[in-house]
PDB file of C-alpha atoms and ligand atoms in Angstrom:
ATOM      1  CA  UNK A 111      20.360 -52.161  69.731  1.00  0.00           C
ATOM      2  CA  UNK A 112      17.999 -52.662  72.748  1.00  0.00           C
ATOM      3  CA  UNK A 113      15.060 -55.053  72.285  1.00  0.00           C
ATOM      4  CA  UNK A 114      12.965 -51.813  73.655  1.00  0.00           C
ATOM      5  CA  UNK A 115      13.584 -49.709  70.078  1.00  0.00           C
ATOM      6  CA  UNK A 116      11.450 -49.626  67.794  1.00  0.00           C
ATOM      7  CA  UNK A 117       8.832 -47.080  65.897  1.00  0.00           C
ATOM      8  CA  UNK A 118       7.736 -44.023  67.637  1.00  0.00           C
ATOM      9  CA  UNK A 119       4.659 -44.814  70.307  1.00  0.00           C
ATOM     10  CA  UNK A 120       3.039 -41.863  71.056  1.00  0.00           C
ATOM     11  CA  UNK A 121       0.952 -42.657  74.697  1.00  0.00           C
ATOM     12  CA  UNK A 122      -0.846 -40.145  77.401  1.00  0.00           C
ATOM     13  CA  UNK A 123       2.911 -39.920  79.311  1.00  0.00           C
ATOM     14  CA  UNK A 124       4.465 -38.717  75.837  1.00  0.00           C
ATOM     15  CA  UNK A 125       1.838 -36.111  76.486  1.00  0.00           C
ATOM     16  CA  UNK A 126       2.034 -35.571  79.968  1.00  0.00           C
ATOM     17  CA  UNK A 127       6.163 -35.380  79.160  1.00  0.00           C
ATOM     18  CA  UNK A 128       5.664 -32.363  76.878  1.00  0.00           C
ATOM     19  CA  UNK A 129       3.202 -30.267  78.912  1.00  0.00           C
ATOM     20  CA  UNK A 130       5.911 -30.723  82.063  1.00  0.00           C
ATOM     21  CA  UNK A 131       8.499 -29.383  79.503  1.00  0.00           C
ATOM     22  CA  UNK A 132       6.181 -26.045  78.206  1.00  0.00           C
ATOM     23  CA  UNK A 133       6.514 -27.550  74.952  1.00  0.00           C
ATOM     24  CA  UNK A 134       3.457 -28.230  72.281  1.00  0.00           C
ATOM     25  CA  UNK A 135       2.048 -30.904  70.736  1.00  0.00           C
ATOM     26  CA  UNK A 136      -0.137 -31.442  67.743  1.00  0.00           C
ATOM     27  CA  UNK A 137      -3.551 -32.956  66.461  1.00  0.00           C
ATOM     28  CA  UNK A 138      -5.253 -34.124  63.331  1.00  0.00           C
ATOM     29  CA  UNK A 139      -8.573 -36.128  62.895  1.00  0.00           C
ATOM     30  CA  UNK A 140      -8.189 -38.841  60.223  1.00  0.00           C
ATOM     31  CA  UNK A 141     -10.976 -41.396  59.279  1.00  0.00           C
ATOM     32  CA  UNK A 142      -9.401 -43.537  57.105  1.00  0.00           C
ATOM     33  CA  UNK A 143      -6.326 -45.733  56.090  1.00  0.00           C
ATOM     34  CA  UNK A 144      -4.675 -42.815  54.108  1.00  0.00           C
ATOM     35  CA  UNK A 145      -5.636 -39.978  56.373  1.00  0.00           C
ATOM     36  CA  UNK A 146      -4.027 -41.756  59.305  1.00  0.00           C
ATOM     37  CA  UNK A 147      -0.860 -42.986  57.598  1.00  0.00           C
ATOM     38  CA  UNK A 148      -0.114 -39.274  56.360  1.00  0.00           C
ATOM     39  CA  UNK A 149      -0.941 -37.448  59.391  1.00  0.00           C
ATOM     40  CA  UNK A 150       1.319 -40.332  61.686  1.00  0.00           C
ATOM     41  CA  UNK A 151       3.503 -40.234  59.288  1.00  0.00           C
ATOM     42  CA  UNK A 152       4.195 -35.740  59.391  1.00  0.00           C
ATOM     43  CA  UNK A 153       4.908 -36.669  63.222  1.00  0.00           C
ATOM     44  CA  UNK A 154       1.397 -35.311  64.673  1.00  0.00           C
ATOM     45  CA  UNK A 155       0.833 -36.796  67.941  1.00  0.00           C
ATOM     46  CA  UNK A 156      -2.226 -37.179  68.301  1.00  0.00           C
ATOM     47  CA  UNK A 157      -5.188 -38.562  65.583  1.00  0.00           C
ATOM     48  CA  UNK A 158      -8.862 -38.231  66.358  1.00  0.00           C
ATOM     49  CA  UNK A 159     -11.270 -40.453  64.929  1.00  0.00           C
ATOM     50  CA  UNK A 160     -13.539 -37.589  65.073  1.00  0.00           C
ATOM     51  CA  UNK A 161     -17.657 -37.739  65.107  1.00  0.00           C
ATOM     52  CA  UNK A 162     -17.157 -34.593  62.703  1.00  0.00           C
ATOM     53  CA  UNK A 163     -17.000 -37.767  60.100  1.00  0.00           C
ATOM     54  CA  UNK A 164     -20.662 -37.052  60.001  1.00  0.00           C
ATOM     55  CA  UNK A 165     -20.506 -33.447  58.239  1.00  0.00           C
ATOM     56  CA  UNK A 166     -16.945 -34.038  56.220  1.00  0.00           C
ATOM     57  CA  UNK A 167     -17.197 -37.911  55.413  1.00  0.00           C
ATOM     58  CA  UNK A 168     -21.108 -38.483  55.272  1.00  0.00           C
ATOM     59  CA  UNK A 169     -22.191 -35.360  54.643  1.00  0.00           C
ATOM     60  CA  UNK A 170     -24.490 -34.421  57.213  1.00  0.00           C
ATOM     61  CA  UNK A 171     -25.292 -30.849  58.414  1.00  0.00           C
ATOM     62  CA  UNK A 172     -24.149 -32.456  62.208  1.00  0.00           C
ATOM     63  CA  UNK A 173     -22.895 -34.762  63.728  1.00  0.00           C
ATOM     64  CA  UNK A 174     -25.944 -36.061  65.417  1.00  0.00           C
ATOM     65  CA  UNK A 175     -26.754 -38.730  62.878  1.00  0.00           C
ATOM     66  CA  UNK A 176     -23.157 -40.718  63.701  1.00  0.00           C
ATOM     67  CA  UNK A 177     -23.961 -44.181  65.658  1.00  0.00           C
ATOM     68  CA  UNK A 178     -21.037 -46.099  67.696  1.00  0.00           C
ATOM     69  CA  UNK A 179     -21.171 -48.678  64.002  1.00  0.00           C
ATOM     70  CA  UNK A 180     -20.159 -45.480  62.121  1.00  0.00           C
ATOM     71  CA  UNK A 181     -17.366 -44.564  64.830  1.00  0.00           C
ATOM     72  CA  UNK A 182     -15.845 -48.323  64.933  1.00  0.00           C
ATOM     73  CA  UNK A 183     -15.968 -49.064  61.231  1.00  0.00           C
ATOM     74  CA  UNK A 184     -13.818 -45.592  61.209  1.00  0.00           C
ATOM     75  CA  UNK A 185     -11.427 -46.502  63.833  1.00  0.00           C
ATOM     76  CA  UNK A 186     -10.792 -49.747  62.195  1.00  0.00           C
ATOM     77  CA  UNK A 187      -9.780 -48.315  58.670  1.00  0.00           C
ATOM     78  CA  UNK A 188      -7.575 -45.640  60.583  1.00  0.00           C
ATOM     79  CA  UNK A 189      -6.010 -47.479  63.024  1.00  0.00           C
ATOM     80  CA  UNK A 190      -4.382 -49.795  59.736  1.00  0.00           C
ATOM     81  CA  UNK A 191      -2.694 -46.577  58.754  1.00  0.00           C
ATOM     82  CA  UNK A 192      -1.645 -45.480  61.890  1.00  0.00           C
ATOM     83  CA  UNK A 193       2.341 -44.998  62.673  1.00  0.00           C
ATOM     84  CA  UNK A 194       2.314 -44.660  66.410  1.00  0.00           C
ATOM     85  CA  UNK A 195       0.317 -41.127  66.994  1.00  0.00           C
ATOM     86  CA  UNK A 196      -2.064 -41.671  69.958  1.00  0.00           C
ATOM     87  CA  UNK A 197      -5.508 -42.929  68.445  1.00  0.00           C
ATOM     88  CA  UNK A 198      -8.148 -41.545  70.154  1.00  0.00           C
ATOM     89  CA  UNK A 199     -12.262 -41.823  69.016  1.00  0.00           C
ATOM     90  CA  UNK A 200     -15.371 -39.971  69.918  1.00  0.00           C
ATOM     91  CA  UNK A 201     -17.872 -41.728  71.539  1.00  0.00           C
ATOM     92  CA  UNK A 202     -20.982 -40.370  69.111  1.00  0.00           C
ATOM     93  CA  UNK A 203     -24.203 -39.074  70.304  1.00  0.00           C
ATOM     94  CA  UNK A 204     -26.249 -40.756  72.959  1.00  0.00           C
ATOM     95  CA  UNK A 205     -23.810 -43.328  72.463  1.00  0.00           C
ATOM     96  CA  UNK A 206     -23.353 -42.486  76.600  1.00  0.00           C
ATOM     97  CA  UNK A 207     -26.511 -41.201  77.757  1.00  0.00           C
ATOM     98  CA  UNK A 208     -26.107 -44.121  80.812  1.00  0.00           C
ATOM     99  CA  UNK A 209     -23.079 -44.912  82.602  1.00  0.00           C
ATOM    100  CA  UNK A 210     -23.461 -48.815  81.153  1.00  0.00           C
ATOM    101  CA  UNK A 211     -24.155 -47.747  77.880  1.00  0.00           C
ATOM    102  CA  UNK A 212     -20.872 -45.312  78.085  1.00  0.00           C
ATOM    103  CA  UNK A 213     -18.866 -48.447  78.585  1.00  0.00           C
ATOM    104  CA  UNK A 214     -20.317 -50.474  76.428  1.00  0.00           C
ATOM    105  CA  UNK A 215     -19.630 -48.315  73.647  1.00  0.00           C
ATOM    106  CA  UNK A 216     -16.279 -47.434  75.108  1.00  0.00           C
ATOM    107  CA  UNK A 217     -15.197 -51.299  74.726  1.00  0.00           C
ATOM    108  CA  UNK A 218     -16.659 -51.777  71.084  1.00  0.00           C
ATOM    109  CA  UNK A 219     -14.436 -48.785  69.574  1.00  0.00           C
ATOM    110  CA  UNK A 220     -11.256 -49.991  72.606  1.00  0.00           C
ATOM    111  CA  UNK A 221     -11.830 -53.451  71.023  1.00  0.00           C
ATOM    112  CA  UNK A 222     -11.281 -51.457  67.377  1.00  0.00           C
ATOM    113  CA  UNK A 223      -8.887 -50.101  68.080  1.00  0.00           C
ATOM    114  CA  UNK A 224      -8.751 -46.839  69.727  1.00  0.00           C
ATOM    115  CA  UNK A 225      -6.605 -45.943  72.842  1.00  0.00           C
ATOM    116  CA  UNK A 226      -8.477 -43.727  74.070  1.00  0.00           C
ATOM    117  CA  UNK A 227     -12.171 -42.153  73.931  1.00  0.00           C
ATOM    118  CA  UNK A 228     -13.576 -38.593  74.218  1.00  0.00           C
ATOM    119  CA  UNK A 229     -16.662 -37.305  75.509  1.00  0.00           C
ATOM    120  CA  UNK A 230     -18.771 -33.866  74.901  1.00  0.00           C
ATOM    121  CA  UNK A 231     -19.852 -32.646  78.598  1.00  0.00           C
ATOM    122  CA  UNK A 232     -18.793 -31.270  81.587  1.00  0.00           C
ATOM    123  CA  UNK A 233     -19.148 -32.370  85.268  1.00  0.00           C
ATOM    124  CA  UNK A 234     -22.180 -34.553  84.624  1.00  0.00           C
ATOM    125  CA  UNK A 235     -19.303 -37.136  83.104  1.00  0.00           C
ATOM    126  CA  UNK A 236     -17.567 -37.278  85.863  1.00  0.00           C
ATOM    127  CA  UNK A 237     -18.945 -40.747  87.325  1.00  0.00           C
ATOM    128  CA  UNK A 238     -18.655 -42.488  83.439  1.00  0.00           C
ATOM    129  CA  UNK A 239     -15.137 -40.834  83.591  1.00  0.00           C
ATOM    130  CA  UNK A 240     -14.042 -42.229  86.807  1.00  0.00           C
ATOM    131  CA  UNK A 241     -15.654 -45.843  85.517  1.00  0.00           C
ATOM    132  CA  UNK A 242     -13.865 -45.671  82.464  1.00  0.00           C
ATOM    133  CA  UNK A 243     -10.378 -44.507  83.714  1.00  0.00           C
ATOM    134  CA  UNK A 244     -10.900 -47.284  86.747  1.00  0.00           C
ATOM    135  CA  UNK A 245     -11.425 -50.240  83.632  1.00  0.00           C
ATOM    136  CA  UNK A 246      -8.426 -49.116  81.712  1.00  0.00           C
ATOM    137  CA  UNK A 247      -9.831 -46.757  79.307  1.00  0.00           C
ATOM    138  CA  UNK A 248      -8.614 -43.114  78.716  1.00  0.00           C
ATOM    139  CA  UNK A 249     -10.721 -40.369  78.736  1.00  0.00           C
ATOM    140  CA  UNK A 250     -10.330 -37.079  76.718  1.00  0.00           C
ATOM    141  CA  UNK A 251     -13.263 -34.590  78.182  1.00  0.00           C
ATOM    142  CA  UNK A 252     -14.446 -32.128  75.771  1.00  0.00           C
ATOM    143  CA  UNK A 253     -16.072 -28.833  76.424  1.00  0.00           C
ATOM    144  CA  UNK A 254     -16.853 -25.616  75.464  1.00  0.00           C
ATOM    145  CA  UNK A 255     -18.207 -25.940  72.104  1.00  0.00           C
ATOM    146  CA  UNK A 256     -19.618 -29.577  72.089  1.00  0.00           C
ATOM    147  CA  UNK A 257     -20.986 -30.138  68.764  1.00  0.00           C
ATOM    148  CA  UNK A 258     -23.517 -33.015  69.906  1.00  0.00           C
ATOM    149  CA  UNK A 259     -25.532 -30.273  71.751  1.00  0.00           C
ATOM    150  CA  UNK A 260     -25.703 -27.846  68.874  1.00  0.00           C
ATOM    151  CA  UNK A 261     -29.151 -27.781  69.019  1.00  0.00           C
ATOM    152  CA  UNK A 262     -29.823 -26.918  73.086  1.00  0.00           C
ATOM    153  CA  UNK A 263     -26.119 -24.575  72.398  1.00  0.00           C
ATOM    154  CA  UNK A 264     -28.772 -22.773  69.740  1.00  0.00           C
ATOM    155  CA  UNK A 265     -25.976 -22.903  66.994  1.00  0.00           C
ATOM    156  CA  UNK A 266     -21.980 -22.888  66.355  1.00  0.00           C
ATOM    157  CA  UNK A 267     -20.813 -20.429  69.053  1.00  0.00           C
ATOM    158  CA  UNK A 268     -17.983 -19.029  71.062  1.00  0.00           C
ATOM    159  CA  UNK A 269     -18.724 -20.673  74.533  1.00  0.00           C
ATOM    160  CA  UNK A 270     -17.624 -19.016  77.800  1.00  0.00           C
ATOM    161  CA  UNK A 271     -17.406 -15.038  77.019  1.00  0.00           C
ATOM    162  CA  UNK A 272     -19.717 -14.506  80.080  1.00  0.00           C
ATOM    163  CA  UNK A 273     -17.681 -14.761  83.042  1.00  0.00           C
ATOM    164  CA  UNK A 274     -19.255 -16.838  85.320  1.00  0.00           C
ATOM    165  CA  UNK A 275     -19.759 -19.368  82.647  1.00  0.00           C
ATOM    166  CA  UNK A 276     -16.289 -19.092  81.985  1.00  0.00           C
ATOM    167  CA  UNK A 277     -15.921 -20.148  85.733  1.00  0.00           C
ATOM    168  CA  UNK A 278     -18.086 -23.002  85.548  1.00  0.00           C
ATOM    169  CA  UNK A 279     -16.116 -23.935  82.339  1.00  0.00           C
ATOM    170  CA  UNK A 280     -12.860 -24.233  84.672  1.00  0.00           C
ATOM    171  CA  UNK A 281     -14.632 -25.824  87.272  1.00  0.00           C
ATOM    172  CA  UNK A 282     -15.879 -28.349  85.598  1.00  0.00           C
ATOM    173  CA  UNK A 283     -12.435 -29.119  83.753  1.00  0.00           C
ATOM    174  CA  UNK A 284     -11.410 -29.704  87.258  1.00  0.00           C
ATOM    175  CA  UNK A 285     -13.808 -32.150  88.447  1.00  0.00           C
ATOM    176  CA  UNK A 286     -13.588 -34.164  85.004  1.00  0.00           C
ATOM    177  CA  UNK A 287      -9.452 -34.235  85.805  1.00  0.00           C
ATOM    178  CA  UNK A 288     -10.370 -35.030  89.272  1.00  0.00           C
ATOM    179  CA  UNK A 289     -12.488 -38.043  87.861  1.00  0.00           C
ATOM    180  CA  UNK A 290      -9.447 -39.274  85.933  1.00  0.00           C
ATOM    181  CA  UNK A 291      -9.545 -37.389  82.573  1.00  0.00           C
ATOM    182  CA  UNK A 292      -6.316 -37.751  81.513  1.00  0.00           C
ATOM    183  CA  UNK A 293      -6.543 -35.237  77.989  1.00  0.00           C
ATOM    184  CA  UNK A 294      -9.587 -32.317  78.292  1.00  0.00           C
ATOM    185  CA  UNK A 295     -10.217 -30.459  74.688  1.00  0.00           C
ATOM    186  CA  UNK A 296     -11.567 -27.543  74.421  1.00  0.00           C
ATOM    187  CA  UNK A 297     -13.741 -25.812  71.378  1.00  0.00           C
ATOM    188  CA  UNK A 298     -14.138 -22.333  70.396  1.00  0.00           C
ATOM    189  CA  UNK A 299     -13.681 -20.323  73.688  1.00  0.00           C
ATOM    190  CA  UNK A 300     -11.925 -16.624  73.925  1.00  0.00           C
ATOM    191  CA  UNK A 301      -8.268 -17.544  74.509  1.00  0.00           C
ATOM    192  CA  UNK A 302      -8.326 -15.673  77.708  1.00  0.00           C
ATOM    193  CA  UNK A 303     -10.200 -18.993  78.620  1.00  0.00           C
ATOM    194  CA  UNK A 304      -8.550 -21.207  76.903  1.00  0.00           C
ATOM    195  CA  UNK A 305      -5.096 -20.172  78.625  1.00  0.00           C
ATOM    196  CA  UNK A 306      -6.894 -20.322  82.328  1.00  0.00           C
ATOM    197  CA  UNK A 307      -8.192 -23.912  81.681  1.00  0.00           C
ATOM    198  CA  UNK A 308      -4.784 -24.775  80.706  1.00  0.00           C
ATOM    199  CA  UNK A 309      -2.944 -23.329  83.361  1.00  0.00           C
ATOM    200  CA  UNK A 310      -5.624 -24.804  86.006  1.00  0.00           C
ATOM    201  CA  UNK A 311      -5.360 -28.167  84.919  1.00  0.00           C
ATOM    202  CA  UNK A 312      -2.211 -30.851  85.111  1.00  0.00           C
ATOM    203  CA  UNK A 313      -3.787 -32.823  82.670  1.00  0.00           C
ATOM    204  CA  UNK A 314      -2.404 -31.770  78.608  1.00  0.00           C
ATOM    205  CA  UNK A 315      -5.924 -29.506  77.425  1.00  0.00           C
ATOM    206  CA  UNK A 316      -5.746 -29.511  73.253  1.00  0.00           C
ATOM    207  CA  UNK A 317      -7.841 -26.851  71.608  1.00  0.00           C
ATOM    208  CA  UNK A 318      -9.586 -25.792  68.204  1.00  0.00           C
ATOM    209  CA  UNK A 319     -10.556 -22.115  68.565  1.00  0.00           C
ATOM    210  CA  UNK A 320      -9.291 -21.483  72.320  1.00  0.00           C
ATOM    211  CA  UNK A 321      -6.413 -19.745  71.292  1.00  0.00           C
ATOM    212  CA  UNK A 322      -2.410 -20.126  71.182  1.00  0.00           C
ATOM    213  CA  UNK A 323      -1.748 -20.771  75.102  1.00  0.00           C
ATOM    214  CA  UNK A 324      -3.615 -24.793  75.081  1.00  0.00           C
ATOM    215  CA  UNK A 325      -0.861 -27.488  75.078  1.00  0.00           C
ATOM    216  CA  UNK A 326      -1.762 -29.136  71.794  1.00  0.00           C
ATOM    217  CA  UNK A 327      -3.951 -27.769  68.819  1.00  0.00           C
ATOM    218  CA  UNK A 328      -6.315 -29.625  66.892  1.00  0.00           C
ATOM    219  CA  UNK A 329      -7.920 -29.386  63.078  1.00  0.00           C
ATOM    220  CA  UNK A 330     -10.300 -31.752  61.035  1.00  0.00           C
ATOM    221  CA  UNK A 331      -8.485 -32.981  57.824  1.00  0.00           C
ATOM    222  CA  UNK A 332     -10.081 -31.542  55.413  1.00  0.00           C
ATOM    223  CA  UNK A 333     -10.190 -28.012  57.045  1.00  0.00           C
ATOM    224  CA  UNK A 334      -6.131 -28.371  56.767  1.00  0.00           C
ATOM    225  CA  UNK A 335      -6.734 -29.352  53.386  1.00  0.00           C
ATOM    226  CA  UNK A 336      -9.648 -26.596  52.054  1.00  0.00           C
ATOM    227  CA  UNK A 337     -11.314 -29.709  51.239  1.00  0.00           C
ATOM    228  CA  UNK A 338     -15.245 -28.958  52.836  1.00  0.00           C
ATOM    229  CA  UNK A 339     -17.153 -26.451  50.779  1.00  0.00           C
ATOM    230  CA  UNK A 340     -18.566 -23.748  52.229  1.00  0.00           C
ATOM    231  CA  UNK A 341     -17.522 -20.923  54.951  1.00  0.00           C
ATOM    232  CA  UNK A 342     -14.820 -22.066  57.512  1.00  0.00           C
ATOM    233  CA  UNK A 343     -14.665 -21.223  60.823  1.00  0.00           C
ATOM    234  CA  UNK A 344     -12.545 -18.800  61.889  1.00  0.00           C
ATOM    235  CA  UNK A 345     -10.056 -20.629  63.851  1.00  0.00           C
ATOM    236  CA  UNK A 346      -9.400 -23.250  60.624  1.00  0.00           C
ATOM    237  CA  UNK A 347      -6.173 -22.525  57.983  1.00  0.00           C
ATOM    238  CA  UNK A 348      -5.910 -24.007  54.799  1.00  0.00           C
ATOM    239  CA  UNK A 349      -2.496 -25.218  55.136  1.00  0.00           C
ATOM    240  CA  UNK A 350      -2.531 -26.837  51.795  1.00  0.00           C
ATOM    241  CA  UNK A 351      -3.168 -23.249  49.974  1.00  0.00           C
ATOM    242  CA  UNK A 352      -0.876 -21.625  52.674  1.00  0.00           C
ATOM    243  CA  UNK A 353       2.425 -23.937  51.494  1.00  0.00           C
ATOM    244  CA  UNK A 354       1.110 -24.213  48.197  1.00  0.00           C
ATOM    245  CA  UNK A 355       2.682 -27.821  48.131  1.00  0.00           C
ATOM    246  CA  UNK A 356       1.717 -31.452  48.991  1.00  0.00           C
ATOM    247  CA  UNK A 357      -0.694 -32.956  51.461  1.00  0.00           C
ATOM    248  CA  UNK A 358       2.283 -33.976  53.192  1.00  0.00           C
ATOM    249  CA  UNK A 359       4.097 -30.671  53.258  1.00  0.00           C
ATOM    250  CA  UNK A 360       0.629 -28.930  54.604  1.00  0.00           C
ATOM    251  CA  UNK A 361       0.516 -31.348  57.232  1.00  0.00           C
ATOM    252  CA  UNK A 362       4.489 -30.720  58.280  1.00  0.00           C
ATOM    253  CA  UNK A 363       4.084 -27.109  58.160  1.00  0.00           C
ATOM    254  CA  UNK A 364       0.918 -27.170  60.559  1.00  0.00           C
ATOM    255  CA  UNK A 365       2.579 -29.109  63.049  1.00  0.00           C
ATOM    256  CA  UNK A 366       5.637 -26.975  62.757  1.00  0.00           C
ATOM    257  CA  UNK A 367       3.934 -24.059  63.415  1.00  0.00           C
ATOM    258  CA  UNK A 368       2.050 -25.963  66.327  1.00  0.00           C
ATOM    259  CA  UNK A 369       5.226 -26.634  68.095  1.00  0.00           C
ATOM    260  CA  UNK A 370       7.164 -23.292  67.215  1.00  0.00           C
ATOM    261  CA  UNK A 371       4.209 -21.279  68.609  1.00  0.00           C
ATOM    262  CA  UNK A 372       2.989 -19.692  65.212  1.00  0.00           C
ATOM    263  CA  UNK A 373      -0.178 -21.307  64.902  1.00  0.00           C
ATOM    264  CA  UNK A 374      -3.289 -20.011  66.288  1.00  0.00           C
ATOM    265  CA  UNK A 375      -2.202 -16.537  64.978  1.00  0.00           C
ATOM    266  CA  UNK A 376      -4.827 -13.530  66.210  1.00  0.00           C
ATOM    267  CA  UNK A 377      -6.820 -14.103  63.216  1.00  0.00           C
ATOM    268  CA  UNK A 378      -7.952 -17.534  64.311  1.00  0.00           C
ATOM    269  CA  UNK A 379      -8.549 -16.800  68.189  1.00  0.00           C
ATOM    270  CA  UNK A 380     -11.586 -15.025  69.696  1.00  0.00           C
ATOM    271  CA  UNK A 381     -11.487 -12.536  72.088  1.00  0.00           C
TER     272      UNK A 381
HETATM  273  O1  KIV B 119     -15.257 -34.593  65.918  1.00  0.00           O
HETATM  274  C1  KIV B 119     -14.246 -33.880  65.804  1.00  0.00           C
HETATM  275  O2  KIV B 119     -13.565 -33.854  64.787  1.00  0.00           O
HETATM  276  C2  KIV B 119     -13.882 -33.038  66.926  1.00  0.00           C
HETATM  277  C3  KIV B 119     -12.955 -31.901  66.628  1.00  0.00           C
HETATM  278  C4  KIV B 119     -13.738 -30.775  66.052  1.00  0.00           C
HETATM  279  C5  KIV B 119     -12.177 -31.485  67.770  1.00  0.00           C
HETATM  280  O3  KIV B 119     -14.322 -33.243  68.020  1.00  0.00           O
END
């Protein structure tokens, strides 16, 4: 047996590897020890320690109230159950409003635990992005829908149905890849969109509501589970209803259908 075997290690190249090979890859967000061991566990690639915390975990109406203690407590409890999916943690609201404070806050949840960090913007990042990348740290750009600005967005909405902000949407993916971004997710956008950005960029793009053409896909734990009350959004399915089984069978069947294509069906995209 070579000294080199071991557990499965997800890493950006594992990634990089299956976007090369037009193959898929999947995404949970977990928060805790449980979460994280289950979803690692189902083979998903990649788990967020997601800022959405604040609306499923503490119960706020956003996720503006989350602070960078919040974040690294959660990447600490997760990061015990992990199995060797990529870890990757939002950096919460104006937790990198300055290009010091972005790394600063960047090292406190790398020091956690995470292995890499995502950020809600477009091409003003690209300076923090090409700091980060330059120390070591992995960036994962997000844009489109970027929660943290709900309130300038003026609500939950499909981003980039107006072509030239569609443009801008691709431009700025560019410039953030340019900067180093090595991962670029992408929220509710038409999946016309969502298949350009993909197809513009080297870099793996995951989405959530941009349709069945990103590289990887991406749901919040207890939308897979039908565990937040209230309407979902249109691109989440209830995989626990849908197999009618275990938590662990709902989270094998999602990635399954990640990888074999089935999952976002038309029901879940916009157009
Ligand atoms: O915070 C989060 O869980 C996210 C997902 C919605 C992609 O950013």
């Amino acid at each position: 047996m070579s000294v080199h075997s071991g557990p499965r290690k997800v890493s950006i190249n594992t990634l990089m590897n299956i976007k090369r090979e037009g193959g898929k890859f999947s995404c949970l967000t977990a928060y805790d020890f449980c979460s994280a061991h289950s979803v690692s566990a189902a083979g998903v690639e990649v788990i967020l320690i997601g800022d959405s915390l604040g609306m499923v975990v503490q119960g706020h109406d956003s996720s503006l109230p989350v602070t960078i203690e919040d974040m690294a407590y959660h990447v600490r409890c997760a990061r015990r159950g992990n199995q060797g999916s990529l870890l990757m943690a939002d950096l919460p609201f104006m937790s990198y409003y300055s290009e010091q404070k972005t790394l600063e806050s960047a090292a406190i949840l790398m020091r956690d635990g995470a292995q890499m960090v995502k950020l809600e913007g477009g091409a003003w990042l690209s300076e923090s992005t090409r700091l980060l990348t330059e120390r070591g740290i992995p960036v994962c750009a997000h844009m489109g829908l970027t929660p943290q600005s709900v309130n300038h967005l003026g609500g939950y909405r499909v981003q980039g149905r107006d072509p030239n902000k569609a443009q801008e949407i691709i431009d700025e993916a560019k410039i953030l890849e340019q900067a180093g971004a090595s991962l670029l997710l992408l929220e509710c956008v038409p999946v016309e969109l969502g298949r350009r950005v993909s197809e513009a960029l080297a870099v793996p793009v995951i989405g959530i509501g941009a349709g069945p053409h990103t590289d990887g896909q991406i749901m919040v734990w207890h939308d897979l589970l039908g565990l937040y009350p209230g309407k979902p959004a249109k691109f989440v399915k209830n995989y626990l209803a849908a197999t009618g089984g275990s938590v662990t069978d709902a989270i094998r069947a999602f990635d399954q259908a990640v990888k074999d294509g089935s999952f976002p069906a038309p029901e879940h995209c916009y157009e």
